[in-house]
Amino acid sequence: MRKSLFALSFISLFFLSAKAQNKGYWQQEVDYTMDVFMDVENYQYSGTQKLVYTNNSPDELNKVYYHLYFNAFQPGSEMDVRLQNIADPDGRMFVDGKSRIASLSPEEIGFLHAVSLKQDGETLSFNEEGTVLVVTLAKPLAPGAKTTLEMEFKGQVPVQIRRSGRNNKEGVALSMSQWYPKLAEYDFEGWHADPYIAREFHGVWGNFDVKITLNKKYTIGGSGYLQNPQEIGHGYEAKGSKVKKQKGKTLTWHFKAPMVHDFTWAADPEYIHDTLQVDGGPLLHFLYKDNDEIKENWKNLQPKAAETMQFFSKNIGKYPYNQYSIIQGGDGGMEYAMATLITGERKFGSLVGVTVHEMAHSWFQHILATNESKHEWMDEGFTTFISSLCMNQIMNQAKENPFEGTYNGYIKLATSGKEQPQTTHADRYDLNFAYGISAYSKGSIFLSQLGYVIGQDKLMQTIRKYYEDFKFKHPIPNDIKRTAEKISGFELDWYLTDWTQTTNTIDYGIKSVEKESDTTTKITLERIGLMPMPQDIMVIYNDGSQETFYVPLQIMRGEKENPYPQLKRTVLKDWAWAYPTYSFNVSSSGKTIKAVVIDPSQLMADIDSNNNVWQATE
């Protein structure tokens, strides 16, 4: 108990301090108190919600909006219609040529409805529009003011289709994500009351105080710290202690989650609950089905999860909470505050892989809370980047380039004619294929290629500084760019613009290698793609010796350090973008050039590597 209260006060104090130190930045704040009863027989639930909303914006607010995510799981919903009209529908939601949502019966659908709503005791009018509740305030909320919104609500858990639901294919009873009326975010861009059509979320930072009452046979795992472990038991009690028996058929679980922007939970009567204390880190909770086919993998997963937590804390920044839960539930894997829901029936390697990815989201989304609907590449891509490095280490993969798969995926998209800019709203991609590669692969390359541009040590410094400056906030693309500029001393607006706001591609080639004298060779490079980049060139001689040449990009206004300190490097004059070709002379001192290679690191996302290598003919 003392430990969880300390975490609450520490994080809240950090948040208040951060707000005070950044006078030009503001963000809204919300505190939830919820009391929920779940009927495990018909999967319907009812609850009360007291919501204290602080308007830290400079604007007067006359309306507020809530997300009612479960309403998406009904025939004819926007999610259902979109699923039926996209060329490559999600295979988890589209079976035998039909939308799984379209065939749901009234007993199988999901719903979430406000029954009543008051502002500071005064009854409010509201209108339910699909997955969004539109609320007109009785009294406008002035800048700097607080108001209390009290709601009664009811819901039904849908058959598991996407992320949330009941009785998924692995038999998990309840995966309760996006389950409560969630206040929409209001920021410097205005309201973000996006309907739930396909993917991605945005939420208000605050504290959650949640009580969940359900059948006492069920074990719950999720966000937050359990406040009454000695009443609950189920593996949460102090080791060696006795649990006080509770009368009746139900238990009321009481959780507090400080400074988060979401709250999720899952429950099942057959969960095994293991814990593992990370050295210098949080207590890990593992909740998974009592199934002989998966138990060994879940046991072996636990030390890998501890290694993962330590890797991310070292390379991004210290995990700020005292607990993290890894729970079998949902579909695939999905990140939530202080927890993840993942499928359990996996080969060990893929089980570790999905766990590593979702744990990385605890940093890139649940501490660095980007607007996923608008900047999904910042959470999915950055998570993919850091989890690739983590897997390479903890699974002893020994890959020379752990990002090779992301580059191959991006090049496939970039040359397909189907790419859309990364500024595209997550729901507006024409194809799931284009969204997935743009968010995960191209988003990851934003960082791995940034390391090519500014240097690997400067990249890792940038990531740690970005975390330190923007944790518990809502960073935008310019924030990571400006952090990299401050760390490196380079101008990087061109990089952010071309990579994220256009579909311009990188394509450089070796146009010619011409011997001008016995000791001099002229090398001419050409820029074929529209996106500019600095160039690393390696020259290999017939005696096996090597040297490198570096062509700075003029608009960068700087030069990175030598990435190959074991080799001689010559820094050449800048290449201004508008010039399509660039020539320089190599003084070979009587040696013969055997090969010339553009970007030996293969970290530049050149869409055609065939013209990146020149080899001398015999």
Coordinates of C-alpha atoms in Angstrom, one line a residue:
M1 CA 0.0 0.0 0.0
R2 CA 2.7 2.5 1.0
K3 CA 4.6 1.7 -2.3
S4 CA 1.6 2.4 -4.5
L5 CA 0.8 5.6 -2.7
F6 CA 4.4 6.7 -3.1
A7 CA 4.1 6.1 -6.8
L8 CA 1.0 8.1 -7.0
S9 CA 2.5 11.1 -5.2
F10 CA 5.8 11.0 -7.1
I11 CA 4.3 10.9 -10.5
S12 CA 1.7 13.6 -9.7
L13 CA 4.4 15.9 -8.4
F14 CA 6.5 15.3 -11.5
F15 CA 3.5 16.1 -13.7
L16 CA 2.8 19.4 -11.8
S17 CA 6.5 20.3 -12.0
A18 CA 6.6 19.6 -15.7
K19 CA 3.6 21.9 -16.3
A20 CA 5.2 24.7 -14.3
Q21 CA 8.5 24.5 -16.2
N22 CA 6.9 24.6 -19.7
K23 CA 4.9 27.8 -19.7
G24 CA 4.2 27.7 -23.4
Y25 CA 2.8 24.1 -23.2
W26 CA -0.5 23.1 -21.7
Q27 CA -2.5 19.9 -21.5
Q28 CA -5.8 18.9 -20.0
E29 CA -6.2 16.9 -16.9
V30 CA -8.8 14.5 -15.8
D31 CA -9.4 12.3 -12.7
Y32 CA -11.7 9.3 -13.0
T33 CA -13.5 7.6 -10.1
M34 CA -15.5 4.5 -11.3
D35 CA -17.5 1.8 -9.6
V36 CA -18.5 -1.0 -12.0
F37 CA -20.5 -4.3 -11.6
M38 CA -19.9 -7.0 -14.2
D39 CA -22.4 -9.8 -14.7
V40 CA -20.3 -12.7 -16.0
E41 CA -23.4 -14.6 -17.0
N42 CA -24.7 -12.2 -19.7
Y43 CA -21.6 -10.0 -20.0
Q44 CA -23.4 -6.8 -19.3
Y45 CA -22.1 -4.3 -16.8
S46 CA -23.2 -1.1 -15.2
G47 CA -21.3 1.6 -13.5
T48 CA -20.9 5.1 -12.1
Q49 CA -18.2 7.5 -13.1
K50 CA -17.2 10.7 -11.4
L51 CA -14.9 12.7 -13.6
V52 CA -13.1 15.9 -12.4
Y53 CA -12.0 17.8 -15.5
T54 CA -9.4 20.6 -15.4
N55 CA -9.4 23.0 -18.3
N56 CA -5.7 24.0 -18.6
S57 CA -6.3 25.4 -22.1
P58 CA -6.7 29.2 -22.8
D59 CA -10.1 28.5 -24.3
E60 CA -13.6 28.5 -22.8
L61 CA -15.3 25.1 -23.4
N62 CA -19.0 24.8 -24.1
K63 CA -19.1 21.1 -25.0
V64 CA -17.2 18.0 -24.1
Y65 CA -17.1 14.6 -25.9
Y66 CA -16.8 11.0 -24.7
H67 CA -15.7 8.0 -26.6
L68 CA -18.1 5.0 -26.5
Y69 CA -15.9 2.4 -28.2
F70 CA -18.0 -0.7 -27.7
N71 CA -20.7 0.8 -29.9
A72 CA -18.4 0.0 -32.9
F73 CA -19.2 -3.7 -32.5
Q74 CA -22.7 -3.5 -33.9
P75 CA -24.0 -4.3 -37.4
G76 CA -24.0 -1.1 -39.5
S77 CA -21.5 0.8 -37.4
E78 CA -18.8 2.8 -39.1
M79 CA -16.3 0.1 -38.2
D80 CA -18.5 -2.5 -39.8
V81 CA -19.1 -0.5 -42.9
R82 CA -15.5 0.4 -43.3
L83 CA -14.5 -3.2 -42.9
Q84 CA -16.8 -4.2 -45.7
N85 CA -15.5 -1.5 -48.1
I86 CA -11.7 -1.6 -47.7
A87 CA -9.9 -3.6 -50.4
D88 CA -7.8 -5.6 -47.9
P89 CA -9.9 -6.0 -44.7
D90 CA -8.3 -7.1 -41.4
G91 CA -8.3 -10.9 -41.5
R92 CA -9.2 -11.1 -37.8
M93 CA -12.4 -9.2 -38.4
F94 CA -13.3 -10.5 -41.9
V95 CA -14.0 -14.2 -42.3
D96 CA -15.2 -16.2 -45.3
G97 CA -15.7 -12.9 -47.2
K98 CA -17.9 -11.4 -44.5
S99 CA -17.5 -8.9 -41.7
R100 CA -17.7 -10.6 -38.4
I101 CA -19.5 -7.5 -36.9
A102 CA -22.2 -7.7 -39.5
S103 CA -23.5 -11.1 -38.3
L104 CA -23.5 -10.3 -34.6
S105 CA -26.8 -11.0 -32.8
P106 CA -28.2 -8.7 -30.1
E107 CA -26.7 -10.9 -27.4
E108 CA -23.3 -10.8 -29.1
I109 CA -22.9 -7.1 -29.9
G110 CA -21.1 -4.6 -27.9
F111 CA -22.7 -1.4 -26.6
L112 CA -21.9 1.4 -24.2
H113 CA -24.5 4.0 -23.2
A114 CA -24.7 6.9 -20.9
V115 CA -27.9 6.6 -18.7
S116 CA -27.6 10.0 -17.0
L117 CA -25.1 12.8 -16.9
K118 CA -24.7 15.8 -14.6
Q119 CA -22.3 18.7 -14.4
D120 CA -21.7 19.9 -10.9
G121 CA -25.1 18.5 -9.9
E122 CA -27.0 19.9 -12.9
T123 CA -28.5 17.5 -15.4
L124 CA -27.0 17.7 -18.9
S125 CA -28.4 17.0 -22.3
F126 CA -26.3 14.7 -24.5
N127 CA -26.5 13.0 -27.9
E128 CA -25.0 9.6 -28.8
E129 CA -23.5 9.6 -32.3
G130 CA -22.2 6.1 -32.9
T131 CA -19.0 5.8 -30.8
V132 CA -19.0 9.4 -29.7
L133 CA -21.2 11.1 -27.0
V134 CA -21.7 14.8 -27.7
V135 CA -22.4 16.7 -24.4
T136 CA -23.5 20.3 -24.1
L137 CA -22.3 21.8 -20.8
A138 CA -24.8 23.5 -18.5
K139 CA -22.1 26.1 -17.6
P140 CA -19.1 26.9 -19.9
L141 CA -15.8 25.7 -18.5
A142 CA -13.5 28.7 -18.2
P143 CA -9.7 28.5 -18.7
G144 CA -8.1 27.2 -15.5
A145 CA -11.4 26.1 -14.1
K146 CA -12.5 22.6 -13.0
T147 CA -15.8 20.9 -13.3
T148 CA -17.2 17.6 -12.0
L149 CA -19.1 15.3 -14.5
E150 CA -21.0 12.4 -13.0
M151 CA -22.4 9.7 -15.2
E152 CA -24.3 6.5 -14.9
F153 CA -23.6 4.1 -17.7
K154 CA -24.3 0.6 -18.9
G155 CA -22.5 -1.7 -21.4
Q156 CA -22.3 -5.1 -23.0
V157 CA -19.1 -6.8 -23.8
P158 CA -19.0 -7.9 -27.5
V159 CA -17.9 -11.2 -28.7
Q160 CA -14.2 -10.8 -29.1
I161 CA -13.5 -9.4 -32.6
R162 CA -10.9 -6.7 -32.2
R163 CA -8.8 -6.0 -29.1
S164 CA -11.8 -6.1 -26.6
G165 CA -14.4 -8.7 -26.0
R166 CA -15.4 -11.9 -24.4
N167 CA -14.6 -15.5 -24.9
N168 CA -11.8 -15.1 -27.5
K169 CA -10.5 -18.0 -29.5
E170 CA -8.1 -18.9 -26.6
G171 CA -10.9 -19.0 -24.1
V172 CA -10.1 -15.8 -22.2
A173 CA -13.4 -14.7 -20.6
L174 CA -13.0 -10.9 -20.5
S175 CA -10.6 -8.6 -22.3
M176 CA -11.8 -5.2 -21.1
S177 CA -10.1 -2.5 -23.2
Q178 CA -11.8 0.7 -24.4
W179 CA -14.6 -0.4 -22.1
Y180 CA -15.6 2.8 -20.2
P181 CA -16.9 6.3 -21.3
K182 CA -13.6 8.0 -22.0
L183 CA -13.3 11.8 -22.2
A184 CA -11.9 12.9 -25.6
E185 CA -8.7 14.9 -25.8
Y186 CA -8.7 18.7 -26.3
D187 CA -5.4 20.2 -27.1
F188 CA -3.8 23.1 -29.1
E189 CA -5.4 21.7 -32.2
G190 CA -8.9 21.5 -30.7
W191 CA -11.1 18.5 -29.9
H192 CA -10.1 15.0 -31.0
A193 CA -13.4 13.2 -30.8
D194 CA -12.6 10.7 -33.6
P195 CA -15.1 7.9 -34.1
Y196 CA -13.8 4.4 -33.6
I197 CA -13.5 3.1 -37.1
A198 CA -10.3 1.0 -37.3
R199 CA -7.4 1.9 -35.0
E200 CA -5.5 4.1 -32.7
F201 CA -6.3 6.4 -29.8
H202 CA -5.6 9.6 -27.9
G203 CA -6.4 10.3 -24.3
V204 CA -6.2 12.8 -21.4
W205 CA -3.6 12.4 -18.7
G206 CA -5.0 11.9 -15.2
N207 CA -5.5 9.5 -12.3
F208 CA -7.9 6.5 -12.2
D209 CA -9.6 5.2 -9.1
V210 CA -11.5 2.1 -10.2
K211 CA -13.6 -0.5 -8.4
I212 CA -14.7 -3.6 -10.3
T213 CA -17.1 -6.1 -8.7
L214 CA -17.6 -9.5 -10.3
N215 CA -17.7 -13.2 -9.5
K216 CA -15.1 -14.1 -7.0
K217 CA -13.8 -17.0 -9.0
Y218 CA -12.3 -14.6 -11.6
T219 CA -8.8 -13.3 -11.4
I220 CA -8.2 -9.7 -12.7
G221 CA -5.0 -8.3 -14.2
G222 CA -4.7 -4.8 -15.6
S223 CA -3.6 -1.2 -15.1
G224 CA -2.8 0.3 -11.8
Y225 CA -2.0 -0.9 -8.3
L226 CA -4.4 -3.2 -6.4
Q227 CA -5.4 -1.4 -3.2
N228 CA -7.0 -4.3 -1.3
P229 CA -4.7 -7.3 -2.0
Q230 CA -5.3 -8.9 1.4
E231 CA -9.1 -9.0 0.7
I232 CA -8.7 -10.2 -2.9
G233 CA -5.9 -12.8 -2.8
H234 CA -5.6 -14.4 -6.3
G235 CA -1.8 -14.1 -6.1
Y236 CA -1.8 -10.4 -5.1
E237 CA -1.5 -11.0 -1.3
A238 CA 1.8 -10.6 0.5
K239 CA 3.8 -13.8 0.3
G240 CA 3.1 -16.2 3.2
S241 CA 0.1 -14.1 4.4
K242 CA -3.5 -15.2 4.9
V243 CA -6.3 -13.7 2.8
K244 CA -9.4 -12.5 4.6
K245 CA -12.4 -14.5 3.3
Q246 CA -15.1 -12.4 1.8
K247 CA -18.8 -13.3 2.1
G248 CA -21.0 -13.7 -1.0
K249 CA -20.4 -14.6 -4.6
T250 CA -18.5 -11.5 -5.6
L251 CA -15.3 -9.6 -4.9
T252 CA -14.7 -5.9 -5.4
W253 CA -11.3 -5.2 -6.8
H254 CA -10.0 -1.7 -6.1
F255 CA -7.3 -0.3 -8.4
K256 CA -5.5 3.1 -8.6
A257 CA -3.5 4.1 -11.7
P258 CA -1.6 7.4 -11.3
M259 CA -0.9 9.6 -14.2
V260 CA -2.0 7.5 -17.1
H261 CA -4.3 8.2 -20.1
D262 CA -6.2 4.9 -20.2
F263 CA -7.2 2.0 -18.0
T264 CA -7.7 -1.6 -19.0
W265 CA -8.3 -5.0 -17.4
A266 CA -8.9 -8.6 -18.2
A267 CA -10.4 -11.4 -16.1
D268 CA -10.7 -15.2 -16.3
P269 CA -11.5 -17.9 -13.7
E270 CA -8.5 -20.0 -14.9
Y271 CA -5.7 -17.5 -14.9
I272 CA -2.4 -18.5 -13.4
H273 CA -0.9 -15.5 -11.7
D274 CA 2.9 -15.3 -11.5
T275 CA 5.0 -12.3 -10.4
L276 CA 8.7 -11.4 -10.9
Q277 CA 10.5 -8.5 -9.4
V278 CA 12.8 -6.7 -11.9
D279 CA 16.1 -5.8 -10.3
G280 CA 16.0 -2.0 -10.1
G281 CA 12.6 -1.9 -11.7
P282 CA 8.9 -2.8 -11.3
L283 CA 7.1 -5.9 -10.2
L284 CA 6.0 -7.8 -13.2
H285 CA 2.6 -9.7 -13.2
F286 CA 2.0 -12.5 -15.6
L287 CA -1.6 -13.7 -16.0
Y288 CA -2.3 -16.6 -18.5
K289 CA -4.6 -19.6 -18.9
D290 CA -4.0 -22.8 -17.0
N291 CA -3.2 -24.6 -20.3
D292 CA -0.5 -27.2 -20.5
E293 CA 0.3 -26.2 -24.1
I294 CA 1.4 -22.7 -23.2
K295 CA 2.5 -22.8 -19.6
E296 CA 6.2 -23.6 -20.3
N297 CA 6.5 -20.7 -22.8
W298 CA 4.9 -18.3 -20.3
K299 CA 7.3 -19.5 -17.6
N300 CA 10.3 -19.0 -19.9
L301 CA 8.9 -15.6 -21.0
Q302 CA 9.3 -14.1 -17.5
P303 CA 13.1 -13.6 -17.3
K304 CA 13.0 -12.3 -20.9
A305 CA 10.4 -9.7 -19.9
A306 CA 12.6 -8.6 -17.0
E307 CA 15.6 -8.2 -19.4
T308 CA 13.3 -6.3 -21.7
M309 CA 12.3 -3.9 -18.9
Q310 CA 15.9 -3.3 -18.1
F311 CA 16.9 -2.8 -21.7
F312 CA 14.3 -0.1 -22.3
S313 CA 14.9 1.7 -19.0
K314 CA 18.6 1.9 -19.9
N315 CA 18.2 3.0 -23.6
I316 CA 15.1 5.2 -23.4
G317 CA 14.6 6.2 -19.7
K318 CA 13.6 4.6 -16.4
Y319 CA 10.1 3.1 -16.3
P320 CA 8.3 5.3 -13.9
Y321 CA 5.7 2.9 -12.4
N322 CA 6.1 0.2 -9.8
Q323 CA 4.2 -2.5 -11.7
Y324 CA 3.6 -3.9 -15.2
S325 CA 1.1 -6.6 -16.2
I326 CA 1.5 -9.0 -19.1
I327 CA -1.9 -10.6 -19.7
Q328 CA -3.2 -13.3 -22.0
G329 CA -6.2 -11.7 -23.7
G330 CA -7.4 -9.7 -26.7
D331 CA -6.1 -10.5 -30.1
G332 CA -2.5 -10.3 -31.3
G333 CA -1.0 -7.7 -28.9
M334 CA -2.1 -4.3 -27.7
E335 CA -0.6 -1.9 -25.4
Y336 CA -2.3 -0.2 -22.4
A337 CA -1.3 1.8 -19.4
M338 CA 0.9 -0.3 -17.1
A339 CA -0.2 -3.5 -19.0
T340 CA -0.6 -5.3 -22.2
L341 CA -3.0 -7.9 -23.6
I342 CA -1.4 -10.5 -25.8
T343 CA -2.3 -13.8 -27.3
G344 CA -0.9 -16.8 -25.5
E345 CA -0.7 -19.6 -28.0
R346 CA 2.5 -18.7 -29.7
K347 CA 5.9 -20.2 -30.3
F348 CA 8.3 -19.0 -27.7
G349 CA 10.2 -16.7 -30.0
S350 CA 7.1 -15.0 -31.3
L351 CA 5.7 -14.8 -27.7
V352 CA 8.8 -12.9 -26.6
G353 CA 8.6 -10.8 -29.8
V354 CA 5.1 -9.6 -29.2
T355 CA 5.8 -9.0 -25.5
V356 CA 8.9 -6.9 -26.3
H357 CA 6.9 -4.9 -28.8
E358 CA 4.0 -4.2 -26.4
M359 CA 6.3 -3.4 -23.5
A360 CA 8.1 -0.9 -25.6
H361 CA 4.8 0.9 -26.1
S362 CA 4.9 1.6 -22.4
W363 CA 7.4 4.3 -23.4
F364 CA 6.3 5.2 -26.9
Q365 CA 2.6 5.9 -26.2
H366 CA 1.9 5.3 -22.6
I367 CA 4.6 7.7 -21.3
L368 CA 5.3 9.6 -24.5
A369 CA 1.6 10.0 -25.4
T370 CA 1.4 11.0 -29.1
N371 CA -1.9 11.4 -30.9
E372 CA -1.9 7.9 -32.5
S373 CA -4.6 8.8 -34.9
K374 CA -2.5 11.6 -36.5
H375 CA 1.0 10.4 -35.8
E376 CA 0.7 6.7 -35.5
W377 CA 4.2 6.2 -36.9
M378 CA 5.7 7.9 -33.8
D379 CA 4.4 5.2 -31.5
E380 CA 4.3 2.1 -33.7
G381 CA 7.5 3.0 -35.6
F382 CA 9.6 4.1 -32.6
T383 CA 8.4 1.0 -30.8
T384 CA 9.4 -1.2 -33.7
F385 CA 12.8 0.4 -33.8
I386 CA 13.7 0.0 -30.1
S387 CA 12.1 -3.5 -29.9
S388 CA 14.3 -4.6 -32.9
L389 CA 17.4 -3.6 -31.0
C390 CA 16.1 -5.3 -27.8
M391 CA 15.3 -8.6 -29.5
N392 CA 18.7 -8.6 -31.2
Q393 CA 20.3 -8.5 -27.7
I394 CA 18.1 -10.5 -25.4
M395 CA 17.5 -13.3 -28.0
N396 CA 21.1 -13.3 -29.1
Q397 CA 20.1 -12.8 -32.8
A398 CA 23.5 -11.3 -33.7
K399 CA 22.0 -9.5 -36.7
E400 CA 24.4 -7.1 -38.4
N401 CA 21.4 -5.0 -39.4
P402 CA 18.4 -5.7 -37.0
F403 CA 16.3 -3.3 -39.1
E404 CA 16.6 -5.2 -42.4
G405 CA 13.0 -6.4 -42.4
T406 CA 11.7 -2.9 -41.9
Y407 CA 13.7 -1.6 -44.9
N408 CA 12.5 -4.4 -47.1
G409 CA 8.9 -3.7 -46.1
Y410 CA 9.2 0.1 -46.7
I411 CA 10.8 -0.4 -50.1
K412 CA 8.0 -2.8 -51.1
L413 CA 5.5 -0.1 -50.2
A414 CA 7.4 2.8 -51.7
T415 CA 7.7 1.0 -55.1
S416 CA 4.1 -0.2 -55.1
G417 CA 2.4 3.0 -56.1
K418 CA 0.1 2.6 -53.0
E419 CA 2.0 4.7 -50.5
Q420 CA 0.4 7.6 -48.7
P421 CA 2.2 10.3 -46.6
Q422 CA 2.7 9.5 -43.0
T423 CA 0.6 12.6 -42.2
T424 CA -2.5 10.6 -43.3
H425 CA -5.0 10.0 -40.5
A426 CA -4.7 6.4 -39.3
D427 CA -8.3 5.7 -40.5
R428 CA -7.9 7.3 -43.9
Y429 CA -5.4 4.9 -45.4
D430 CA -6.7 3.3 -48.6
L431 CA -5.2 0.0 -47.6
N432 CA -4.3 -1.8 -44.4
F433 CA -1.1 -2.8 -46.2
A434 CA -0.2 0.8 -46.7
Y435 CA -1.1 1.8 -43.1
G436 CA 0.9 -1.1 -41.6
I437 CA 4.1 -0.5 -43.4
S438 CA 3.9 3.3 -43.1
A439 CA 3.3 3.1 -39.3
Y440 CA 5.6 0.3 -38.3
S441 CA 8.3 0.0 -41.0
K442 CA 8.7 3.6 -42.2
G443 CA 8.2 4.9 -38.7
S444 CA 11.0 2.7 -37.5
I445 CA 13.2 3.8 -40.3
F446 CA 12.7 7.4 -39.3
L447 CA 14.9 6.6 -36.3
S448 CA 17.3 4.1 -37.8
Q449 CA 18.0 6.4 -40.8
L450 CA 18.2 9.4 -38.4
G451 CA 21.2 7.5 -36.9
Y452 CA 22.7 7.3 -40.4
V453 CA 22.2 11.1 -40.7
I454 CA 23.4 12.4 -37.3
G455 CA 25.4 9.4 -36.0
Q456 CA 24.4 6.4 -33.9
D457 CA 25.6 7.9 -30.6
K458 CA 23.7 11.1 -31.3
L459 CA 20.6 9.1 -32.1
M460 CA 20.6 7.3 -28.8
Q461 CA 21.3 10.6 -27.0
T462 CA 18.3 12.0 -28.9
I463 CA 16.0 9.2 -27.8
R464 CA 17.0 9.6 -24.1
K465 CA 16.6 13.4 -24.2
Y466 CA 13.3 13.2 -26.0
Y467 CA 12.0 10.9 -23.3
E468 CA 13.3 13.1 -20.5
D469 CA 11.8 16.3 -22.0
F470 CA 8.4 14.9 -23.2
K471 CA 7.4 12.1 -20.8
F472 CA 3.8 12.5 -19.4
K473 CA 3.1 14.9 -22.3
H474 CA 1.7 14.7 -25.9
P475 CA 4.7 15.1 -28.1
I476 CA 4.3 15.9 -31.8
P477 CA 6.7 15.2 -34.8
N478 CA 8.4 18.5 -34.4
D479 CA 9.4 17.6 -30.9
I480 CA 11.6 14.6 -31.9
K481 CA 13.0 16.6 -34.7
R482 CA 14.0 19.6 -32.5
T483 CA 15.5 17.3 -29.9
A484 CA 17.7 15.7 -32.6
E485 CA 18.7 19.1 -33.8
K486 CA 19.7 20.3 -30.4
I487 CA 21.7 17.1 -29.7
S488 CA 23.4 17.0 -33.1
G489 CA 23.7 20.7 -34.0
F490 CA 22.3 20.0 -37.5
E491 CA 19.3 21.5 -39.3
L492 CA 16.8 18.6 -39.9
D493 CA 13.6 20.3 -41.1
W494 CA 14.2 18.8 -44.5
Y495 CA 14.3 15.3 -43.0
L496 CA 11.1 15.6 -41.1
T497 CA 9.3 17.2 -44.1
D498 CA 10.4 14.8 -46.8
W499 CA 10.1 11.6 -44.8
T500 CA 6.8 12.2 -43.1
Q501 CA 4.9 14.7 -45.2
T502 CA 5.6 13.4 -48.7
T503 CA 6.1 10.2 -50.5
N504 CA 9.4 11.4 -52.0
T505 CA 11.9 8.5 -52.2
I506 CA 15.6 8.3 -51.7
D507 CA 17.5 6.9 -54.7
Y508 CA 21.2 7.6 -55.3
G509 CA 23.5 5.9 -57.7
I510 CA 27.0 5.6 -58.9
K511 CA 26.9 7.2 -62.4
S512 CA 30.5 6.6 -63.4
V513 CA 34.0 5.7 -62.2
E514 CA 36.6 7.1 -64.6
K515 CA 40.3 6.9 -64.3
E516 CA 41.7 10.3 -65.1
S517 CA 45.4 9.5 -64.5
D518 CA 47.6 6.8 -63.0
T519 CA 46.9 8.1 -59.6
T520 CA 43.5 9.8 -59.9
T521 CA 40.0 8.4 -60.4
K522 CA 36.9 10.5 -60.8
I523 CA 33.7 9.2 -59.2
T524 CA 30.4 10.7 -60.2
L525 CA 27.2 10.2 -58.1
E526 CA 23.7 11.0 -59.2
R527 CA 20.5 11.8 -57.2
I528 CA 17.6 10.1 -58.8
G529 CA 15.0 10.3 -56.1
L530 CA 13.5 13.6 -54.8
M531 CA 14.5 13.2 -51.1
P532 CA 18.0 14.5 -50.3
M533 CA 20.5 12.7 -48.0
P534 CA 24.2 13.0 -47.0
Q535 CA 26.4 10.3 -48.5
D536 CA 28.8 7.8 -47.1
I537 CA 30.9 6.2 -49.8
M538 CA 33.4 3.3 -49.3
V539 CA 36.2 2.7 -51.8
I540 CA 37.7 -0.7 -51.8
Y541 CA 41.1 -1.3 -53.5
N542 CA 42.6 -4.4 -55.2
D543 CA 44.9 -5.0 -52.3
G544 CA 42.0 -5.2 -49.9
S545 CA 42.5 -1.8 -48.3
Q546 CA 39.5 0.5 -47.8
E547 CA 38.8 4.2 -47.2
T548 CA 35.6 6.2 -46.9
F549 CA 34.4 9.6 -48.3
Y550 CA 31.7 11.7 -46.7
V551 CA 29.5 14.1 -48.7
P552 CA 27.6 16.4 -46.4
L553 CA 24.2 17.6 -47.4
Q554 CA 24.3 21.4 -47.6
I555 CA 20.9 22.0 -46.0
M556 CA 22.0 20.0 -42.9
R557 CA 24.6 22.7 -42.1
G558 CA 26.9 20.2 -40.4
E559 CA 28.9 17.0 -40.6
K560 CA 28.5 13.8 -38.6
E561 CA 31.4 12.1 -36.9
N562 CA 33.1 9.3 -38.7
P563 CA 31.0 6.1 -38.4
Y564 CA 34.0 4.0 -39.4
P565 CA 36.8 5.2 -37.1
Q566 CA 39.0 2.3 -38.1
L567 CA 39.1 3.6 -41.7
K568 CA 40.5 6.8 -43.1
R569 CA 37.7 9.2 -44.0
T570 CA 37.8 12.2 -46.3
V571 CA 35.1 14.9 -45.8
L572 CA 34.2 16.4 -49.1
K573 CA 32.5 19.7 -50.0
D574 CA 28.7 19.9 -49.4
W575 CA 26.2 18.7 -52.0
A576 CA 23.4 21.1 -52.6
W577 CA 20.1 19.3 -53.2
A578 CA 19.1 20.9 -56.5
Y579 CA 22.2 19.6 -58.3
P580 CA 21.4 16.1 -59.7
T581 CA 25.1 15.0 -59.9
Y582 CA 28.2 15.3 -57.8
S583 CA 31.8 14.4 -58.7
F584 CA 34.9 14.0 -56.6
N585 CA 38.4 12.7 -57.2
V586 CA 40.1 9.8 -55.4
S587 CA 43.9 9.7 -55.2
S588 CA 44.6 6.0 -55.3
S589 CA 48.5 6.3 -55.0
G590 CA 49.0 3.6 -57.6
K591 CA 46.4 1.2 -56.3
T592 CA 43.5 0.1 -58.4
I593 CA 39.9 0.6 -57.3
K594 CA 38.1 -2.7 -57.1
A595 CA 34.7 -1.4 -55.9
V596 CA 32.8 1.7 -54.8
V597 CA 29.8 1.4 -52.4
I598 CA 27.2 3.9 -51.5
D599 CA 26.1 3.6 -47.9
P600 CA 27.9 0.5 -46.6
S601 CA 25.8 0.6 -43.4
Q602 CA 22.6 0.0 -45.5
L603 CA 20.8 2.3 -43.1
M604 CA 19.8 4.8 -45.8
A605 CA 16.4 3.8 -47.2
D606 CA 17.5 3.8 -50.9
I607 CA 14.7 2.2 -52.9
D608 CA 17.1 0.8 -55.6
S609 CA 20.3 -0.6 -54.2
N610 CA 21.3 -2.0 -57.6
N611 CA 23.0 1.2 -58.5
N612 CA 24.7 1.7 -55.2
V613 CA 27.6 -0.6 -56.0
W614 CA 30.2 -0.3 -58.8
Q615 CA 32.7 -3.1 -59.4
A616 CA 35.6 -3.1 -61.7
T617 CA 35.5 -5.4 -64.7
E618 CA 38.2 -8.0 -64.8

